[in-house]
mmCIF file with all atom_site columns, C-alpha atoms in Angstrom:
data_model
loop_
_atom_site.group_PDB
_atom_site.id
_atom_site.type_symbol
_atom_site.label_atom_id
_atom_site.label_alt_id
_atom_site.label_comp_id
_atom_site.label_asym_id
_atom_site.label_entity_id
_atom_site.label_seq_id
_atom_site.pdbx_PDB_ins_code
_atom_site.Cartn_x
_atom_site.Cartn_y
_atom_site.Cartn_z
_atom_site.occupancy
_atom_site.B_iso_or_equiv
_atom_site.pdbx_formal_charge
_atom_site.auth_seq_id
_atom_site.auth_comp_id
_atom_site.auth_asym_id
_atom_site.auth_atom_id
_atom_site.pdbx_PDB_model_num
ATOM 1   C CA . GLN B 1 1   ? 18.866  -16.633 14.705 1.00 52.00 ? 1   GLN B CA 1
ATOM 2   C CA . ASN B 1 2   ? 16.145  -13.970 14.254 1.00 60.00 ? 2   ASN B CA 1
ATOM 3   C CA . MET B 1 3   ? 17.752  -11.817 16.913 1.00 61.00 ? 3   MET B CA 1
ATOM 4   C CA . ALA B 1 4   ? 21.114  -12.025 15.140 1.00 64.00 ? 4   ALA B CA 1
ATOM 5   C CA . SER B 1 5   ? 19.608  -11.009 11.810 1.00 66.00 ? 5   SER B CA 1
ATOM 6   C CA . ASP B 1 6   ? 17.742  -8.113  13.487 1.00 66.00 ? 6   ASP B CA 1
ATOM 7   C CA . MET B 1 7   ? 20.963  -6.865  15.035 1.00 66.00 ? 7   MET B CA 1
ATOM 8   C CA . ASN B 1 8   ? 22.733  -7.329  11.699 1.00 71.00 ? 8   ASN B CA 1
ATOM 9   C CA . LEU B 1 9   ? 19.985  -5.275  10.058 1.00 71.00 ? 9   LEU B CA 1
ATOM 10  C CA . ALA B 1 10  ? 20.433  -2.542  12.692 1.00 69.00 ? 10  ALA B CA 1
ATOM 11  C CA . HIS B 1 11  ? 24.180  -2.520  12.000 1.00 69.00 ? 11  HIS B CA 1
ATOM 12  C CA . ASN B 1 12  ? 23.521  -2.277  8.249  1.00 69.00 ? 12  ASN B CA 1
ATOM 13  C CA . ILE B 1 13  ? 21.138  0.653   8.717  1.00 67.00 ? 13  ILE B CA 1
ATOM 14  C CA . LYS B 1 14  ? 23.761  2.450   10.810 1.00 65.00 ? 14  LYS B CA 1
ATOM 15  C CA . LYS B 1 15  ? 26.387  1.745   8.138  1.00 66.00 ? 15  LYS B CA 1
ATOM 16  C CA . LEU B 1 16  ? 24.059  2.895   5.377  1.00 62.00 ? 16  LEU B CA 1
ATOM 17  C CA . ARG B 1 17  ? 23.296  6.094   7.247  1.00 59.00 ? 17  ARG B CA 1
ATOM 18  C CA . GLU B 1 18  ? 26.999  6.838   7.345  1.00 59.00 ? 18  GLU B CA 1
ATOM 19  C CA . GLU B 1 19  ? 27.303  6.473   3.567  1.00 55.00 ? 19  GLU B CA 1
ATOM 20  C CA . ARG B 1 20  ? 26.279  9.773   2.062  1.00 51.00 ? 20  ARG B CA 1
ATOM 21  C CA . HIS B 1 21  ? 25.037  8.326   -1.201 1.00 53.00 ? 21  HIS B CA 1
ATOM 22  C CA . VAL B 1 22  ? 22.178  6.343   0.340  1.00 64.00 ? 22  VAL B CA 1
ATOM 23  C CA . THR B 1 23  ? 18.921  7.586   -1.128 1.00 81.00 ? 23  THR B CA 1
ATOM 24  C CA . GLN B 1 24  ? 15.938  8.631   0.967  1.00 82.00 ? 24  GLN B CA 1
ATOM 25  C CA . GLU B 1 25  ? 14.019  5.702   -0.519 1.00 84.00 ? 25  GLU B CA 1
ATOM 26  C CA . GLN B 1 26  ? 16.707  3.150   0.421  1.00 86.00 ? 26  GLN B CA 1
ATOM 27  C CA . MET B 1 27  ? 16.912  4.603   3.909  1.00 88.00 ? 27  MET B CA 1
ATOM 28  C CA . LEU B 1 28  ? 13.127  4.444   4.350  1.00 90.00 ? 28  LEU B CA 1
ATOM 29  C CA . GLU B 1 29  ? 13.027  0.866   3.058  1.00 92.00 ? 29  GLU B CA 1
ATOM 30  C CA . ASN B 1 30  ? 15.733  -0.092  5.555  1.00 92.00 ? 30  ASN B CA 1
ATOM 31  C CA . TYR B 1 31  ? 13.903  1.565   8.429  1.00 94.00 ? 31  TYR B CA 1
ATOM 32  C CA . ASN B 1 32  ? 10.649  -0.110  7.391  1.00 95.00 ? 32  ASN B CA 1
ATOM 33  C CA . ASN B 1 33  ? 12.328  -3.530  7.235  1.00 96.00 ? 33  ASN B CA 1
ATOM 34  C CA . PHE B 1 34  ? 13.907  -2.970  10.643 1.00 96.00 ? 34  PHE B CA 1
ATOM 35  C CA . LEU B 1 35  ? 10.631  -1.779  12.229 1.00 97.00 ? 35  LEU B CA 1
ATOM 36  C CA . ALA B 1 36  ? 8.805   -4.812  10.817 1.00 97.00 ? 36  ALA B CA 1
ATOM 37  C CA . ALA B 1 37  ? 11.552  -7.069  12.234 1.00 96.00 ? 37  ALA B CA 1
ATOM 38  C CA . CYS B 1 38  ? 11.245  -5.365  15.642 1.00 96.00 ? 38  CYS B CA 1
ATOM 39  C CA . LEU B 1 39  ? 7.475   -5.919  15.605 1.00 97.00 ? 39  LEU B CA 1
ATOM 40  C CA . SER B 1 40  ? 7.802   -9.606  14.757 1.00 96.00 ? 40  SER B CA 1
ATOM 41  C CA . ALA B 1 41  ? 10.598  -10.137 17.301 1.00 96.00 ? 41  ALA B CA 1
ATOM 42  C CA . GLY B 1 42  ? 8.753   -8.313  20.088 1.00 96.00 ? 42  GLY B CA 1
ATOM 43  C CA . LEU B 1 43  ? 11.430  -5.599  20.284 1.00 96.00 ? 43  LEU B CA 1
ATOM 44  C CA . TYR B 1 44  ? 8.870   -2.807  20.556 1.00 97.00 ? 44  TYR B CA 1
ATOM 45  C CA . ARG B 1 45  ? 11.012  -0.267  22.440 1.00 97.00 ? 45  ARG B CA 1
ATOM 46  C CA . ASP B 1 46  ? 13.924  -0.662  20.008 1.00 96.00 ? 46  ASP B CA 1
ATOM 47  C CA . GLY B 1 47  ? 11.503  -0.313  17.130 1.00 97.00 ? 47  GLY B CA 1
ATOM 48  C CA . TYR B 1 48  ? 9.948   2.790   18.653 1.00 97.00 ? 48  TYR B CA 1
ATOM 49  C CA . VAL B 1 49  ? 13.352  4.442   19.081 1.00 96.00 ? 49  VAL B CA 1
ATOM 50  C CA . SER B 1 50  ? 14.247  3.611   15.467 1.00 96.00 ? 50  SER B CA 1
ATOM 51  C CA . PHE B 1 51  ? 10.882  4.973   14.304 1.00 96.00 ? 51  PHE B CA 1
ATOM 52  C CA . GLN B 1 52  ? 11.639  8.279   16.052 1.00 95.00 ? 52  GLN B CA 1
ATOM 53  C CA . GLU B 1 53  ? 15.063  8.293   14.358 1.00 93.00 ? 53  GLU B CA 1
ATOM 54  C CA . ALA B 1 54  ? 13.459  7.671   10.977 1.00 92.00 ? 54  ALA B CA 1
ATOM 55  C CA . LEU B 1 55  ? 11.140  10.650  11.450 1.00 90.00 ? 55  LEU B CA 1
ATOM 56  C CA . THR B 1 56  ? 14.096  12.965  11.925 1.00 88.00 ? 56  THR B CA 1
ATOM 57  C CA . ALA B 1 57  ? 16.153  11.329  9.141  1.00 84.00 ? 57  ALA B CA 1
ATOM 58  C CA . VAL B 1 58  ? 13.572  11.716  6.369  1.00 79.00 ? 58  VAL B CA 1
ATOM 59  C CA . SER B 1 59  ? 13.671  15.101  4.692  1.00 69.00 ? 59  SER B CA 1
ATOM 60  C CA . ALA B 1 60  ? 10.383  16.856  4.026  1.00 62.00 ? 60  ALA B CA 1
ATOM 61  C CA . ASP B 1 61  ? 11.118  17.309  0.324  1.00 61.00 ? 61  ASP B CA 1
ATOM 62  C CA . ALA B 1 62  ? 11.307  13.529  -0.092 1.00 63.00 ? 62  ALA B CA 1
ATOM 63  C CA . ALA B 1 63  ? 7.741   13.093  1.098  1.00 60.00 ? 63  ALA B CA 1
ATOM 64  C CA . GLU B 1 64  ? 5.979   13.504  -2.247 1.00 64.00 ? 64  GLU B CA 1
ATOM 65  C CA . SER B 1 65  ? 7.980   10.943  -4.185 1.00 71.00 ? 65  SER B CA 1
ATOM 66  C CA . LEU B 1 66  ? 8.011   8.300   -1.454 1.00 85.00 ? 66  LEU B CA 1
ATOM 67  C CA . GLU B 1 67  ? 4.413   8.176   -0.347 1.00 86.00 ? 67  GLU B CA 1
ATOM 68  C CA . SER B 1 68  ? 4.106   4.379   -0.212 1.00 87.00 ? 68  SER B CA 1
ATOM 69  C CA . GLU B 1 69  ? 7.307   3.990   1.862  1.00 90.00 ? 69  GLU B CA 1
ATOM 70  C CA . LEU B 1 70  ? 6.258   6.874   4.146  1.00 91.00 ? 70  LEU B CA 1
ATOM 71  C CA . SER B 1 71  ? 2.779   5.417   4.557  1.00 93.00 ? 71  SER B CA 1
ATOM 72  C CA . ILE B 1 72  ? 4.342   2.100   5.556  1.00 94.00 ? 72  ILE B CA 1
ATOM 73  C CA . LEU B 1 73  ? 6.672   3.910   7.996  1.00 95.00 ? 73  LEU B CA 1
ATOM 74  C CA . PHE B 1 74  ? 3.764   5.623   9.781  1.00 95.00 ? 74  PHE B CA 1
ATOM 75  C CA . THR B 1 75  ? 1.712   2.412   9.816  1.00 97.00 ? 75  THR B CA 1
ATOM 76  C CA . LEU B 1 76  ? 4.573   0.489   11.437 1.00 97.00 ? 76  LEU B CA 1
ATOM 77  C CA . GLY B 1 77  ? 5.194   3.389   13.836 1.00 98.00 ? 77  GLY B CA 1
ATOM 78  C CA . GLY B 1 78  ? 1.531   3.247   14.847 1.00 98.00 ? 78  GLY B CA 1
ATOM 79  C CA . ASP B 1 79  ? 1.724   -0.517  15.292 1.00 98.00 ? 79  ASP B CA 1
ATOM 80  C CA . LEU B 1 80  ? 4.761   -0.123  17.575 1.00 98.00 ? 80  LEU B CA 1
ATOM 81  C CA . CYS B 1 81  ? 2.974   2.582   19.605 1.00 98.00 ? 81  CYS B CA 1
ATOM 82  C CA . LYS B 1 82  ? -0.022  0.274   20.033 1.00 98.00 ? 82  LYS B CA 1
ATOM 83  C CA . LYS B 1 83  ? 2.227   -2.507  21.346 1.00 98.00 ? 83  LYS B CA 1
ATOM 84  C CA . LEU B 1 84  ? 3.621   0.003   23.863 1.00 98.00 ? 84  LEU B CA 1
ATOM 85  C CA . GLU B 1 85  ? 0.042   1.060   24.767 1.00 97.00 ? 85  GLU B CA 1
ATOM 86  C CA . LYS B 1 86  ? 0.621   4.586   23.411 1.00 98.00 ? 86  LYS B CA 1
ATOM 87  C CA . TYR B 1 87  ? -2.821  4.518   21.790 1.00 97.00 ? 87  TYR B CA 1
ATOM 88  C CA . GLU B 1 88  ? -3.287  8.231   21.042 1.00 97.00 ? 88  GLU B CA 1
ATOM 89  C CA . GLU B 1 89  ? 0.083   8.343   19.338 1.00 98.00 ? 89  GLU B CA 1
ATOM 90  C CA . ALA B 1 90  ? -0.727  5.146   17.440 1.00 98.00 ? 90  ALA B CA 1
ATOM 91  C CA . PHE B 1 91  ? -3.953  6.610   16.029 1.00 98.00 ? 91  PHE B CA 1
ATOM 92  C CA . ALA B 1 92  ? -2.118  9.825   15.066 1.00 98.00 ? 92  ALA B CA 1
ATOM 93  C CA . HIS B 1 93  ? 0.494   7.841   13.107 1.00 97.00 ? 93  HIS B CA 1
ATOM 94  C CA . TRP B 1 94  ? -2.090  5.590   11.419 1.00 97.00 ? 94  TRP B CA 1
ATOM 95  C CA . ASN B 1 95  ? -4.126  8.627   10.376 1.00 96.00 ? 95  ASN B CA 1
ATOM 96  C CA . LYS B 1 96  ? -0.961  10.248  9.042  1.00 94.00 ? 96  LYS B CA 1
ATOM 97  C CA . ALA B 1 97  ? -0.267  7.083   7.014  1.00 95.00 ? 97  ALA B CA 1
ATOM 98  C CA . LEU B 1 98  ? -3.771  7.262   5.514  1.00 94.00 ? 98  LEU B CA 1
ATOM 99  C CA . SER B 1 99  ? -3.424  10.972  4.738  1.00 92.00 ? 99  SER B CA 1
ATOM 100 C CA . ILE B 1 100 ? -0.148  10.320  2.871  1.00 90.00 ? 100 ILE B CA 1
ATOM 101 C CA . SER B 1 101 ? -1.464  7.564   0.621  1.00 84.00 ? 101 SER B CA 1
ATOM 102 C CA . ALA B 1 102 ? -4.994  6.408   -0.095 1.00 78.00 ? 102 ALA B CA 1
ATOM 103 C CA . GLN B 1 103 ? -3.557  3.395   -1.927 1.00 80.00 ? 103 GLN B CA 1
ATOM 104 C CA . TYR B 1 104 ? -2.068  1.783   1.152  1.00 81.00 ? 104 TYR B CA 1
ATOM 105 C CA . ILE B 1 105 ? -4.734  0.949   3.723  1.00 90.00 ? 105 ILE B CA 1
ATOM 106 C CA . ASP B 1 106 ? -2.902  -1.344  6.137  1.00 94.00 ? 106 ASP B CA 1
ATOM 107 C CA . ALA B 1 107 ? -3.203  1.466   8.676  1.00 96.00 ? 107 ALA B CA 1
ATOM 108 C CA . MET B 1 108 ? -6.987  1.120   8.471  1.00 96.00 ? 108 MET B CA 1
ATOM 109 C CA . TYR B 1 109 ? -6.738  -2.549  9.452  1.00 97.00 ? 109 TYR B CA 1
ATOM 110 C CA . SER B 1 110 ? -4.523  -1.540  12.391 1.00 97.00 ? 110 SER B CA 1
ATOM 111 C CA . ILE B 1 111 ? -7.106  1.067   13.445 1.00 98.00 ? 111 ILE B CA 1
ATOM 112 C CA . ALA B 1 112 ? -9.965  -1.448  13.301 1.00 98.00 ? 112 ALA B CA 1
ATOM 113 C CA . LEU B 1 113 ? -8.044  -4.047  15.299 1.00 97.00 ? 113 LEU B CA 1
ATOM 114 C CA . CYS B 1 114 ? -6.992  -1.486  17.908 1.00 98.00 ? 114 CYS B CA 1
ATOM 115 C CA . TYR B 1 115 ? -10.607 -0.342  18.342 1.00 98.00 ? 115 TYR B CA 1
ATOM 116 C CA . ARG B 1 116 ? -11.515 -4.007  18.896 1.00 97.00 ? 116 ARG B CA 1
ATOM 117 C CA . GLU B 1 117 ? -8.773  -4.394  21.499 1.00 96.00 ? 117 GLU B CA 1
ATOM 118 C CA . LEU B 1 118 ? -10.055 -1.269  23.289 1.00 97.00 ? 118 LEU B CA 1
ATOM 119 C CA . SER B 1 119 ? -13.698 -2.493  23.041 1.00 95.00 ? 119 SER B CA 1
ATOM 120 C CA . TYR B 1 120 ? -14.764 0.495   20.885 1.00 96.00 ? 120 TYR B CA 1
ATOM 121 C CA . TYR B 1 121 ? -17.063 -1.660  18.783 1.00 96.00 ? 121 TYR B CA 1
ATOM 122 C CA . LYS B 1 122 ? -18.991 1.159   17.093 1.00 96.00 ? 122 LYS B CA 1
ATOM 123 C CA . GLU B 1 123 ? -15.749 2.745   15.819 1.00 97.00 ? 123 GLU B CA 1
ATOM 124 C CA . GLU B 1 124 ? -14.426 -0.691  14.914 1.00 97.00 ? 124 GLU B CA 1
ATOM 125 C CA . ALA B 1 125 ? -17.535 -1.454  12.838 1.00 97.00 ? 125 ALA B CA 1
ATOM 126 C CA . GLU B 1 126 ? -17.307 1.918   11.073 1.00 97.00 ? 126 GLU B CA 1
ATOM 127 C CA . THR B 1 127 ? -13.665 1.241   10.194 1.00 97.00 ? 127 THR B CA 1
ATOM 128 C CA . TRP B 1 128 ? -14.390 -2.264  8.848  1.00 98.00 ? 128 TRP B CA 1
ATOM 129 C CA . GLN B 1 129 ? -17.135 -0.725  6.691  1.00 97.00 ? 129 GLN B CA 1
ATOM 130 C CA . LYS B 1 130 ? -14.615 1.796   5.286  1.00 96.00 ? 130 LYS B CA 1
ATOM 131 C CA . ILE B 1 131 ? -12.233 -1.071  4.495  1.00 96.00 ? 131 ILE B CA 1
ATOM 132 C CA . ILE B 1 132 ? -15.019 -3.017  2.765  1.00 97.00 ? 132 ILE B CA 1
ATOM 133 C CA . ASP B 1 133 ? -16.054 0.045   0.741  1.00 96.00 ? 133 ASP B CA 1
ATOM 134 C CA . TRP B 1 134 ? -12.420 0.615   -0.289 1.00 95.00 ? 134 TRP B CA 1
ATOM 135 C CA . LEU B 1 135 ? -11.953 -3.040  -1.314 1.00 95.00 ? 135 LEU B CA 1
ATOM 136 C CA . GLU B 1 136 ? -15.217 -3.030  -3.296 1.00 95.00 ? 136 GLU B CA 1
ATOM 137 C CA . GLU B 1 137 ? -14.197 0.174   -5.049 1.00 94.00 ? 137 GLU B CA 1
ATOM 138 C CA . LYS B 1 138 ? -10.840 -1.411  -5.999 1.00 92.00 ? 138 LYS B CA 1
ATOM 139 C CA . GLY B 1 139 ? -12.550 -4.629  -7.097 1.00 92.00 ? 139 GLY B CA 1
ATOM 140 C CA . ALA B 1 140 ? -10.512 -6.634  -4.569 1.00 90.00 ? 140 ALA B CA 1
ATOM 141 C CA . LEU B 1 141 ? -13.433 -8.913  -3.809 1.00 89.00 ? 141 LEU B CA 1
ATOM 142 C CA . ASP B 1 142 ? -11.177 -11.855 -2.912 1.00 91.00 ? 142 ASP B CA 1
ATOM 143 C CA . GLU B 1 143 ? -9.973  -9.876  0.126  1.00 93.00 ? 143 GLU B CA 1
ATOM 144 C CA . ILE B 1 144 ? -13.393 -8.866  1.405  1.00 94.00 ? 144 ILE B CA 1
ATOM 145 C CA . ARG B 1 145 ? -14.510 -11.948 3.343  1.00 95.00 ? 145 ARG B CA 1
ATOM 146 C CA . TRP B 1 146 ? -12.478 -11.395 6.515  1.00 96.00 ? 146 TRP B CA 1
ATOM 147 C CA . PRO B 1 147 ? -13.380 -7.676  6.889  1.00 97.00 ? 147 PRO B CA 1
ATOM 148 C CA . ARG B 1 148 ? -17.063 -8.645  6.453  1.00 96.00 ? 148 ARG B CA 1
ATOM 149 C CA . GLU B 1 149 ? -16.756 -11.285 9.191  1.00 96.00 ? 149 GLU B CA 1
ATOM 150 C CA . MET B 1 150 ? -15.041 -8.747  11.448 1.00 96.00 ? 150 MET B CA 1
ATOM 151 C CA . LEU B 1 151 ? -17.750 -6.160  10.725 1.00 96.00 ? 151 LEU B CA 1
ATOM 152 C CA . ALA B 1 152 ? -20.472 -8.688  11.652 1.00 96.00 ? 152 ALA B CA 1
ATOM 153 C CA . SER B 1 153 ? -18.625 -9.562  14.862 1.00 96.00 ? 153 SER B CA 1
ATOM 154 C CA . ALA B 1 154 ? -18.101 -5.893  15.814 1.00 96.00 ? 154 ALA B CA 1
ATOM 155 C CA . THR B 1 155 ? -21.750 -5.099  15.124 1.00 95.00 ? 155 THR B CA 1
ATOM 156 C CA . GLU B 1 156 ? -22.850 -8.028  17.279 1.00 95.00 ? 156 GLU B CA 1
ATOM 157 C CA . LYS B 1 157 ? -20.532 -6.966  20.124 1.00 93.00 ? 157 LYS B CA 1
ATOM 158 C CA . GLN B 1 158 ? -21.718 -3.384  19.806 1.00 87.00 ? 158 GLN B CA 1
ATOM 159 C CA . TRP B 1 159 ? -25.341 -4.410  20.435 1.00 88.00 ? 159 TRP B CA 1
ATOM 160 C CA . SER B 1 160 ? -24.521 -6.889  23.204 1.00 85.00 ? 160 SER B CA 1
ATOM 161 C CA . ALA B 1 161 ? -22.215 -4.478  25.072 1.00 70.00 ? 161 ALA B CA 1
#
């Protein structure tokens, strides 16, 4: 059933692209939904191809007004690259996401988890600390426990490596 809805979503995006009145924001939202569906369904190559399409479809002048959608796009693009073991490209996209919007830090979580996967514990710990600092600054103390646990774990692994 998931596969059918993913394919339906792909068909809808194609249809929407053909309609001239679709806004940049609607198009980005559709791409983001499709990329997220590809990630959850394990369709990483399809998602990667659609991500590349999205990059060419979004006009540069739209960038300013759509920073949260663009930040999400680059975060998902990075996540797809990581799944395809294109790590350098993944980090480039995550960093782009962070440079677009400081309000949307999901890319930072992706960076920390990728460092962990690659056994770069020092960089992982530094990234968790940035996340903790950001959450403290925003007063999002209810979200801080897991990053603190991950920081402790990364620090421990760093010293035992």
